[in-house]
XYZ file of C-alpha atoms in Angstrom:
695
model
C 153.904 112.236 93.104
C 151.035 110.044 94.241
C 150.889 106.435 93.013
C 148.388 103.628 93.458
C 149.196 101.860 96.706
C 150.540 104.941 98.542
C 149.240 105.533 102.033
C 148.120 109.045 102.962
C 146.693 110.816 106.000
C 143.527 112.769 105.153
C 140.518 114.017 107.157
C 141.972 112.649 110.373
C 142.481 109.071 109.183
C 144.793 106.851 107.158
C 143.811 105.962 103.600
C 145.229 103.962 100.721
C 145.243 105.281 97.159
C 143.374 102.638 95.125
C 142.714 104.511 91.868
C 143.810 107.665 90.034
C 141.811 109.119 87.124
C 143.157 112.427 85.897
C 142.907 114.783 88.875
C 140.440 112.556 90.795
C 141.769 110.281 93.555
C 139.898 107.307 95.061
C 140.879 106.531 98.660
C 140.156 103.443 100.768
C 140.086 103.888 104.530
C 141.092 101.278 107.117
C 137.354 100.737 107.822
C 136.714 99.835 104.180
C 134.990 103.119 103.150
C 135.898 104.697 99.822
C 136.269 108.417 99.238
C 136.612 110.240 95.916
C 138.410 113.564 96.205
C 140.027 116.044 93.824
C 143.806 116.009 93.837
C 144.057 119.746 94.534
C 141.679 119.493 97.486
C 143.613 116.512 98.876
C 146.994 118.208 98.653
C 145.641 121.445 100.172
C 144.181 119.701 103.249
C 145.801 120.833 106.495
C 146.444 117.285 107.783
C 147.547 115.773 104.443
C 150.640 113.623 104.749
C 152.231 110.966 102.556
C 153.120 108.105 104.895
C 156.708 106.882 104.526
C 157.752 109.678 102.170
C 160.795 111.828 102.775
C 159.990 115.293 104.125
C 159.531 117.964 101.515
C 162.491 120.336 101.169
C 162.195 123.625 103.059
C 162.650 126.919 101.290
C 165.004 129.177 103.171
C 163.412 132.421 104.480
C 165.778 134.693 102.626
C 164.055 137.832 103.884
C 164.670 136.893 107.499
C 168.257 135.910 106.760
C 168.917 139.402 105.411
C 167.976 140.904 108.787
C 170.750 139.022 110.603
C 174.395 140.082 110.974
C 176.684 138.726 108.266
C 178.763 136.708 110.710
C 175.653 134.876 111.961
C 174.579 133.908 108.428
C 178.128 132.827 107.573
C 178.269 130.587 110.661
C 174.979 128.952 109.628
C 176.286 128.308 106.108
C 179.468 126.736 107.571
C 177.313 124.364 109.623
C 175.307 123.557 106.479
C 178.529 122.574 104.661
C 179.597 120.231 107.469
C 176.175 118.567 107.733
C 175.930 117.916 103.991
C 179.334 116.268 104.159
C 178.092 114.033 106.987
C 175.037 112.965 104.964
C 176.615 112.551 101.499
C 180.316 112.218 102.243
C 181.232 115.180 99.994
C 181.097 118.883 100.846
C 178.780 120.953 98.589
C 181.623 123.193 97.413
C 183.930 120.302 96.466
C 184.929 119.963 92.807
C 182.925 117.595 90.669
C 184.178 114.005 90.904
C 185.783 114.430 94.333
C 185.861 111.227 96.359
C 184.607 111.272 99.989
C 187.192 111.492 102.702
C 187.723 108.080 104.340
C 186.032 108.928 107.654
C 182.912 110.279 105.813
C 182.515 107.571 103.153
C 178.878 106.339 103.400
C 179.917 102.990 101.920
C 182.358 102.091 104.673
C 181.078 104.101 107.650
C 177.672 104.321 109.290
C 175.859 107.603 109.990
C 176.762 107.412 113.687
C 180.477 106.980 112.818
C 180.368 109.940 110.419
C 178.724 112.105 113.105
C 181.452 111.174 115.616
C 184.118 111.993 113.057
C 182.562 115.446 112.420
C 182.429 116.189 116.177
C 186.127 115.273 116.499
C 187.023 117.423 113.477
C 185.219 120.512 114.768
C 186.680 120.133 118.268
C 190.181 119.842 116.814
C 189.526 123.032 114.783
C 188.827 124.980 117.981
C 185.035 124.685 118.209
C 184.141 122.343 121.031
C 181.377 120.153 119.620
C 179.735 116.979 120.885
C 178.100 114.190 118.912
C 174.755 115.237 120.421
C 175.256 118.733 118.983
C 175.854 117.329 115.512
C 172.712 115.177 115.773
C 170.617 118.148 116.953
C 171.871 120.378 114.128
C 171.096 117.644 111.574
C 167.544 117.411 112.913
C 167.009 121.202 112.763
C 168.454 121.347 109.253
C 166.014 118.689 108.037
C 163.031 120.509 109.588
C 163.863 124.191 108.971
C 166.634 124.300 106.418
C 169.328 126.954 106.775
C 167.182 128.970 109.215
C 167.400 126.101 111.714
C 171.192 126.535 111.904
C 171.019 130.238 112.841
C 172.063 131.299 116.336
C 168.637 131.976 117.893
C 170.006 134.709 120.144
C 170.227 136.963 117.116
C 166.825 135.934 115.765
C 164.780 136.859 118.818
C 162.096 139.499 118.325
C 162.382 142.511 120.583
C 159.565 142.632 123.130
C 157.905 146.079 123.234
C 157.761 146.012 127.028
C 161.176 144.431 127.508
C 161.521 142.623 130.826
C 159.197 144.952 132.720
C 156.857 143.358 135.247
C 153.600 142.307 133.587
C 151.603 144.152 136.254
C 153.398 147.393 135.402
C 152.718 146.819 131.686
C 148.986 146.236 132.340
C 148.712 149.396 134.459
C 150.580 151.436 131.839
C 148.257 150.176 129.083
C 145.217 151.186 131.153
C 146.621 154.668 131.757
C 147.423 155.136 128.061
C 143.892 154.155 127.032
C 142.442 156.613 129.553
C 144.300 159.523 127.903
C 142.175 159.445 124.731
C 139.421 161.762 125.972
C 141.556 163.881 128.328
C 143.699 166.916 127.643
C 147.218 166.131 126.520
C 149.694 165.676 129.368
C 153.301 164.617 129.775
C 154.790 161.187 130.391
C 155.648 162.173 133.963
C 151.935 162.541 134.697
C 151.287 159.099 133.237
C 154.098 157.598 135.393
C 152.510 159.072 138.526
C 149.137 157.621 137.563
C 150.738 154.190 136.968
C 152.371 154.232 140.412
C 149.105 155.236 142.098
C 147.185 152.508 140.253
C 149.680 149.821 141.298
C 149.631 150.949 144.928
C 145.827 150.966 145.016
C 145.531 147.502 143.448
C 148.464 145.607 144.998
C 149.410 147.679 147.991
C 151.995 150.443 148.467
C 155.435 149.413 147.254
C 154.465 145.792 146.473
C 155.110 146.154 142.715
C 158.473 147.845 142.088
C 158.543 150.527 139.407
C 161.253 150.308 136.725
C 163.661 153.154 136.155
C 162.373 156.439 134.763
C 164.082 155.836 131.402
C 162.481 152.381 131.161
C 159.068 153.885 131.971
C 159.514 156.425 129.181
C 160.426 153.673 126.698
C 157.444 151.609 127.861
C 155.007 154.513 127.393
C 156.477 155.275 123.985
C 155.935 151.674 122.884
C 152.380 151.425 124.250
C 151.281 154.781 122.778
C 152.525 154.051 119.255
C 149.931 155.188 116.663
C 147.672 156.456 119.487
C 149.180 159.974 119.772
C 148.688 159.848 123.543
C 151.155 162.656 124.132
C 150.449 164.570 120.914
C 147.600 166.722 119.607
C 144.203 165.909 121.098
C 142.455 166.151 117.716
C 144.840 163.629 116.187
C 144.395 161.360 119.207
C 140.612 161.364 118.837
C 140.887 160.675 115.111
C 143.139 157.698 115.814
C 140.653 156.396 118.388
C 137.821 156.625 115.840
C 139.609 154.511 113.263
C 137.592 151.350 112.574
C 139.022 148.059 113.764
C 138.067 146.268 110.559
C 140.603 145.951 107.724
C 140.770 148.930 105.404
C 139.649 148.475 101.817
C 140.544 150.712 98.913
C 137.555 152.573 97.478
C 137.414 151.859 93.763
C 135.101 152.767 90.904
C 135.144 151.571 87.310
C 133.235 154.373 85.633
C 132.602 158.091 86.170
C 129.807 158.771 88.629
C 129.755 155.289 90.117
C 130.513 156.883 93.494
C 130.787 160.567 94.395
C 131.855 161.595 97.888
C 130.578 164.830 99.453
C 131.797 166.606 102.549
C 132.301 170.082 103.991
C 135.127 171.739 105.907
C 136.327 175.272 106.730
C 138.982 176.450 104.297
C 142.323 177.627 105.668
C 141.725 181.086 104.198
C 140.324 184.225 105.798
C 137.757 185.985 103.611
C 135.563 189.069 103.881
C 131.993 188.001 104.530
C 128.957 189.843 103.165
C 128.620 191.862 106.369
C 132.284 192.921 106.289
C 133.375 190.548 109.053
C 136.575 188.574 108.531
C 136.063 184.820 108.816
C 136.913 181.422 107.368
C 134.803 180.280 104.449
C 133.272 176.810 104.512
C 133.781 174.683 101.426
C 131.340 171.950 100.384
C 132.954 169.590 97.903
C 131.865 166.759 95.623
C 134.575 164.550 94.113
C 134.245 161.624 91.728
C 136.104 158.502 92.873
C 136.864 157.022 89.455
C 138.449 160.149 87.953
C 139.216 162.310 91.028
C 137.304 165.111 89.292
C 136.115 167.909 91.550
C 132.529 167.847 90.317
C 131.594 170.984 92.252
C 132.815 173.045 95.166
C 130.910 175.930 96.709
C 131.726 178.317 99.522
C 129.253 179.397 102.185
C 126.856 176.531 101.485
C 123.175 177.393 101.367
C 122.131 173.800 100.790
C 123.490 170.574 99.385
C 120.792 170.614 96.699
C 122.583 173.597 95.170
C 125.819 171.598 95.141
C 123.960 168.762 93.417
C 122.672 171.212 90.816
C 126.163 172.509 90.072
C 127.468 168.957 89.768
C 125.044 168.126 86.959
C 125.472 171.162 84.687
C 128.499 172.196 82.604
C 131.015 174.678 83.987
C 130.820 177.452 81.404
C 133.782 179.523 80.321
C 133.759 182.933 81.948
C 134.804 186.333 80.605
C 138.560 186.711 80.814
C 139.423 183.017 81.067
C 142.159 181.882 78.733
C 141.149 179.713 75.783
C 143.441 176.970 77.124
C 140.876 176.339 79.874
C 138.114 175.445 77.397
C 136.930 171.854 77.079
C 137.732 171.956 73.372
C 141.438 172.352 74.277
C 141.480 169.317 76.603
C 141.517 165.549 76.088
C 137.852 165.259 77.033
C 135.794 163.940 74.055
C 134.428 167.391 73.345
C 132.733 166.865 69.975
C 130.929 163.767 71.163
C 129.523 165.641 74.160
C 128.423 168.592 72.026
C 126.255 166.240 69.999
C 124.474 165.333 73.236
C 124.294 168.801 74.804
C 124.988 172.009 72.888
C 125.950 173.766 76.130
C 129.213 171.821 75.995
C 130.362 174.158 73.218
C 130.907 176.856 75.829
C 132.062 174.565 78.639
C 135.357 174.740 80.488
C 137.730 171.779 80.707
C 135.891 169.920 83.446
C 133.631 166.968 82.675
C 130.013 166.780 83.780
C 129.627 163.669 85.917
C 126.164 162.538 86.950
C 126.520 160.465 90.145
C 124.944 157.074 90.673
C 125.747 157.049 94.406
C 126.780 159.879 96.704
C 128.455 159.231 100.056
C 127.668 161.920 102.617
C 128.277 162.556 106.291
C 125.618 163.412 108.845
C 125.825 167.180 108.510
C 122.600 169.148 108.351
C 123.466 170.486 104.915
C 123.272 166.930 103.493
C 120.384 165.548 105.527
C 117.923 168.258 104.494
C 114.643 167.168 102.947
C 115.312 169.234 99.825
C 118.591 167.420 99.139
C 117.207 163.943 99.791
C 114.119 164.553 97.644
C 116.219 166.001 94.829
C 118.545 162.989 94.893
C 115.585 160.606 94.876
C 113.987 162.429 91.949
C 117.211 162.299 89.939
C 117.715 158.596 90.700
C 120.790 159.127 92.866
C 121.408 156.733 95.744
C 122.408 158.491 98.974
C 124.742 156.487 101.204
C 125.418 158.027 104.637
C 128.838 157.317 106.105
C 129.232 155.854 109.583
C 129.359 158.495 112.270
C 132.846 159.508 113.391
C 134.315 157.368 110.613
C 136.209 159.585 108.151
C 137.618 156.503 106.419
C 134.218 155.938 104.793
C 134.929 158.997 102.620
C 138.696 159.070 102.804
C 139.202 160.406 99.276
C 137.261 163.630 99.791
C 138.950 164.073 103.189
C 142.360 163.773 101.528
C 141.270 166.142 98.766
C 140.650 168.868 101.351
C 144.292 168.574 102.411
C 145.386 168.838 98.789
C 143.256 171.955 98.284
C 144.843 173.604 101.308
C 148.305 172.780 99.980
C 147.823 173.480 96.279
C 145.395 176.414 96.469
C 144.769 177.931 99.878
C 148.372 178.572 100.857
C 148.770 180.750 97.747
C 145.723 182.909 98.564
C 146.024 186.152 100.512
C 144.690 185.527 104.023
C 146.007 181.959 104.343
C 145.765 180.835 107.976
C 147.812 177.648 108.066
C 146.336 174.353 109.164
C 146.441 175.204 112.900
C 147.301 178.060 115.241
C 150.925 176.941 115.553
C 151.396 177.665 111.839
C 149.404 180.890 111.715
C 151.004 184.239 110.985
C 150.548 187.378 113.048
C 148.691 189.444 110.433
C 146.359 186.933 108.791
C 143.273 189.118 109.224
C 145.063 192.090 107.691
C 145.938 190.023 104.634
C 142.328 188.938 104.026
C 141.264 190.927 100.951
C 139.050 188.543 98.998
C 135.286 188.615 99.329
C 133.378 185.322 99.155
C 132.220 185.805 95.520
C 135.757 186.654 94.435
C 137.209 183.713 96.389
C 134.622 181.429 94.782
C 135.626 182.663 91.354
C 139.310 182.069 92.117
C 138.550 178.559 93.330
C 136.480 177.728 90.239
C 139.291 178.871 87.975
C 141.893 176.942 89.988
C 139.842 173.731 89.674
C 140.053 174.045 85.880
C 143.656 175.268 85.618
C 145.304 173.594 88.602
C 143.405 170.413 89.479
C 141.760 168.876 86.421
C 144.947 168.890 84.364
C 147.336 167.945 87.187
C 148.611 164.318 87.281
C 147.235 162.483 90.304
C 149.232 159.729 91.985
C 146.048 157.773 92.606
C 145.163 157.629 88.895
C 147.062 155.042 86.851
C 146.236 153.513 83.495
C 146.622 149.701 83.432
C 149.021 149.936 80.473
C 151.088 152.874 81.805
C 151.409 152.186 85.511
C 154.598 154.242 85.738
C 152.791 157.435 84.695
C 150.223 159.306 86.767
C 147.118 160.543 84.932
C 145.146 163.740 85.407
C 141.394 163.723 86.171
C 140.620 164.819 82.608
C 142.839 162.061 81.182
C 141.193 159.471 83.429
C 137.746 160.660 82.359
C 138.638 160.364 78.671
C 139.999 156.843 79.188
C 137.025 155.638 81.238
C 134.486 157.134 78.838
C 136.072 155.121 76.037
C 136.159 151.954 78.171
C 132.787 152.176 79.935
C 130.772 154.024 77.303
C 129.668 156.609 79.873
C 127.284 159.300 78.652
C 126.385 162.137 81.067
C 122.730 163.152 81.169
C 122.932 166.724 82.400
C 120.211 168.773 84.004
C 118.040 171.003 81.871
C 117.723 174.660 82.703
C 114.358 174.091 84.379
C 115.633 171.307 86.614
C 118.706 173.327 87.492
C 116.589 176.257 88.639
C 114.351 173.976 90.683
C 117.365 172.922 92.759
C 118.428 176.495 93.500
C 117.509 178.061 96.865
C 114.098 179.702 96.882
C 112.773 182.708 98.749
C 109.452 184.507 98.760
C 109.627 188.220 97.985
C 107.264 191.049 97.205
C 107.706 193.012 93.979
C 107.825 196.688 94.858
C 108.372 199.863 92.892
C 112.101 199.322 93.171
C 111.971 195.698 92.048
C 113.020 192.699 94.166
C 115.640 192.870 96.888
C 117.725 189.858 97.952
C 120.663 190.254 100.333
C 120.647 194.037 99.870
C 120.866 193.652 96.096
C 118.113 195.097 93.924
C 116.881 193.330 90.785
C 114.604 195.320 88.474
C 113.553 195.716 84.854
C 110.615 197.286 82.988
C 108.939 193.889 82.524
C 108.335 193.641 86.257
C 106.153 196.768 86.283
C 102.848 194.891 85.681
C 103.492 192.854 88.827
C 104.459 195.702 91.140
C 102.497 195.601 94.411
C 100.355 192.740 93.125
C 99.682 189.453 94.821
C 101.010 186.181 93.487
C 97.848 184.429 94.588
C 99.680 182.195 97.080
C 97.817 182.972 100.274
C 100.116 180.874 102.465
C 102.953 183.246 101.548
C 100.955 186.440 101.943
C 100.856 186.997 98.190
C 104.638 187.075 97.771
C 106.360 185.724 94.662
C 108.596 182.664 94.518
C 112.141 183.737 93.623
C 114.997 181.325 92.919
C 118.580 182.572 93.072
C 122.114 181.243 92.821
C 124.193 182.539 95.763
C 127.307 182.183 93.607
C 125.940 184.020 90.585
C 124.479 187.335 91.737
C 123.862 188.568 88.201
C 120.339 187.155 87.872
C 117.309 185.734 89.633
C 114.349 183.629 88.495
C 110.746 184.535 89.329
C 107.922 181.994 89.095
C 104.756 183.639 87.818
C 101.256 182.194 87.893
C 100.228 180.213 84.764
C 97.587 181.844 82.590
C 94.032 180.978 83.596
C 93.218 179.715 80.095
C 94.619 176.954 77.939
C 97.524 178.026 75.738
C 96.494 178.372 72.095
C 98.448 179.798 69.165
C 97.810 183.367 70.270
C 98.936 182.538 73.773
C 102.082 180.923 72.403
C 102.811 184.183 70.598
C 102.403 185.949 73.898
C 104.709 183.365 75.409
C 107.346 184.162 72.789
C 107.001 187.837 73.630
C 107.395 186.836 77.242
C 110.622 185.077 76.374
C 111.901 188.263 74.783
C 111.051 190.084 77.988
C 112.757 187.311 79.892
C 115.981 187.929 78.034
C 115.834 191.586 78.920
C 115.208 190.652 82.517
C 118.223 188.366 82.347
C 120.425 191.163 81.044
C 119.018 194.013 83.077
C 118.864 191.946 86.209
C 122.472 192.456 87.205
C 122.159 193.868 90.724
C 123.072 197.367 91.718
C 125.779 196.994 94.322
C 127.672 199.971 95.605
C 129.926 197.580 97.471
C 131.740 196.950 94.204
C 133.362 200.373 94.041
C 136.824 200.140 92.560
C 138.236 197.288 90.476
C 135.495 194.713 90.065
C 135.123 191.194 88.784
C 135.322 192.102 85.109
C 138.436 194.243 85.510
C 141.071 191.581 86.041
C 144.514 192.622 84.888
C 145.824 189.110 84.245
C 143.355 186.403 83.257
C 145.777 183.883 81.758
C 145.247 180.160 81.699
C 148.543 179.232 83.331
C 148.426 178.242 86.979
C 151.312 180.462 88.072
C 149.487 183.647 87.042
C 146.337 182.536 88.879
C 148.207 181.818 92.107
C 150.126 185.074 91.856
C 146.869 186.985 91.446
C 145.364 185.134 94.418
C 148.357 185.972 96.594
C 148.523 189.645 95.652
C 144.825 190.295 96.251
C 142.797 192.944 94.447
C 142.245 196.658 94.736
C 143.566 198.431 97.799
C 143.318 195.538 100.235
C 140.958 194.741 103.040
C 139.529 198.259 103.293
C 138.233 197.930 99.736
C 136.862 194.441 100.443
C 135.064 195.692 103.532
C 133.611 198.601 101.552
C 132.401 196.228 98.857
C 130.691 194.058 101.453
C 129.234 196.639 103.831
C 127.609 199.467 101.857
C 123.938 199.415 101.042
C 122.630 199.614 97.488
C 120.167 201.824 95.747
C 116.872 200.448 94.525
C 116.976 201.533 90.880
C 119.038 200.622 87.863
C 121.944 202.855 86.862
C 121.688 204.411 83.394
C 124.268 202.047 81.886
C 122.047 199.039 82.681
C 118.768 200.310 81.267
C 117.016 198.496 78.439
C 118.111 201.059 75.889
C 121.729 200.845 76.928
C 121.636 197.046 76.731
C 120.674 197.156 73.068
C 124.349 197.552 72.115
C 127.612 196.530 73.800
C 129.087 199.113 76.105
C 132.516 200.513 75.269
C 135.243 199.339 77.637
C 136.975 201.752 79.953
C 140.353 202.838 78.599
C 143.318 201.456 80.415
C 145.964 198.807 79.950
C 144.731 196.574 82.781
C 141.000 196.506 82.074
C 139.437 193.629 80.156
C 136.384 194.602 78.091
C 133.118 193.240 79.427
C 131.394 190.566 77.333
C 129.161 191.729 74.524
C 125.476 191.639 75.341
C 122.882 190.596 72.737
C 120.372 193.142 71.606
C 116.862 192.887 72.990
C 114.255 191.391 70.721
C 111.502 193.752 69.576
C 108.455 193.445 71.744
C 105.119 193.221 69.961
C 102.119 195.185 71.099
C 99.907 193.316 73.519
C 96.727 193.921 75.452
C 97.765 191.928 78.512
C 100.985 191.633 80.492
C 103.609 189.326 78.951
C 103.340 185.754 80.091
C 106.603 185.320 82.001
C 105.694 181.819 83.065
C 103.237 179.530 81.378
C 102.438 175.852 81.282
C 105.520 175.222 79.152
C 108.148 177.423 80.745
C 107.941 177.292 84.544
C 110.431 180.058 85.239
C 110.939 183.552 83.996
C 114.523 182.668 83.080
C 113.780 179.172 81.913
C 117.349 178.316 80.788
C 120.389 179.847 82.483
C 122.492 179.119 79.401
C 120.122 180.198 76.636
C 121.454 183.751 76.271
C 125.055 182.614 76.210
C 124.315 180.164 73.391
C 122.366 182.669 71.304
C 125.034 185.323 71.748
C 127.684 182.851 70.636
C 129.651 183.318 73.833
């Protein structure tokens, strides 16, 4: 404790404490200058010292003591007992009230005499000890405590290079660094290169090489965490790790940061042309909740991924009711009051991102994606090149997807060729649309409700939370309200193509879309001369049941009569929506709506993914290779759509969803206005029919 009159060393000079007021100290230097300093700042100064005070007691490094052999620690404690007896006259383990032994009594013997007596005692006990040894041990005990009495031979740190010549160590380090960009070799090759480097630099035979075993141990120590003699891909990843300290990516509310990336899935699938290949997955994951906001296969553009992120994931025919948002912990009723589409949503929250972290892939750096993000007020943050740690969470999520989903899917390849089976291509039976549907269902059933080790509530740190649980907790804490995309904005973000409307309708990827309401536009020009009169068509590559056609606005201002025509156009739009399911002869055999086991439990989903569908790859190839006709089959005509179709008999067939009846179309003198100044697309809301049908 500081008192007035104490002398201290501070800021490189000696000072005298002349006044103390609370936690403020006034110092007077030898030159007569006064300094006012806070007590905490004074005590924390590196050169602070209280002149004439006894040294502060040292706290024993108990962690280091535990690393030593028991006999070494016991010997140090024996020395401690003897030294305390020299200083105080009584051993620390002596009973209370014990008198000092005559030769160690501080009253009758000086410190030097007590030290000589201790040296004689230890020598007589069999440990040859000099007075100088006792003095040295007393000094070390005062400075370092018990650690100063430890035999330093047992406390030495092992040198990674041992006693190898420093020139050999330098050459070995150079050779190890040079292996980063080369093909993986053996340690014997590295030893030869070390010998050649030493001979070239110092002369042949001047620097002796250690034994072969020592060289192997040296290379093992120098290549630690560099994977010099392992896989080349892992070695390059280790070399690209940033030198700066790692920081944990955190977010306090949903959407604060969303990471996006793409990678090939470890699953073989049947492409549209019938070729077997690996599907590429583009993923968006929220950092705060670990929610997979969206994941699409065979990416057409990142703008489409952004569109899917910002709209609800609707329940699909055949999904178990347990997968609905109403059955989860997500605040369902509150969200319905904001967006009625949530009534039909699956148990995955809609998270509108504030910031998205992307890599430098072309799919993310497209003008469409950047403009869409800017329009929606989303900040785009590119990661550093060759720095996967900038988006480590989405990178780790890919590994989890391969482990939790891909390995259960027929056609799983393993993470590399050393783990790949002999008949992977023969096991590939899922087409891309079917694989996308399986993945979407797995996200709801297997990811959103699964506890995640990285999600912990502050009050229940011993329990992992699921993404849905974390979302519910953060919504309550942060007051987050998602502002989802409207149907019009969603369609604007979908890929667009320019097509002519022929007698057979519109063809996209060998699929034909047609309905009676397109007849007035057959073989007519859209008026866009730069596109040779073709019509702008928007489509969702992952929902082949419909397309959206942008028609020209009417040349006159919309009045009441025109609004009536617009309502009739909406009725026609609904028929186009229902009759627009493409004719696709590739889907011969069991199709999407004929699942035999659409249960909400994860085990049934993974079993279905592993078993495949239909008769295997031959069926998948047939579904992906055959051409389609250019007219609607009878069961999809407007008359047939007026009432639900009866399901096919059979124990394993799920009935298709009921379709709403078409609205009566009023007589009109001009073609129905599919697109006007109010509704910019023929199908202005991709969810309108589902809501009206109560599905």
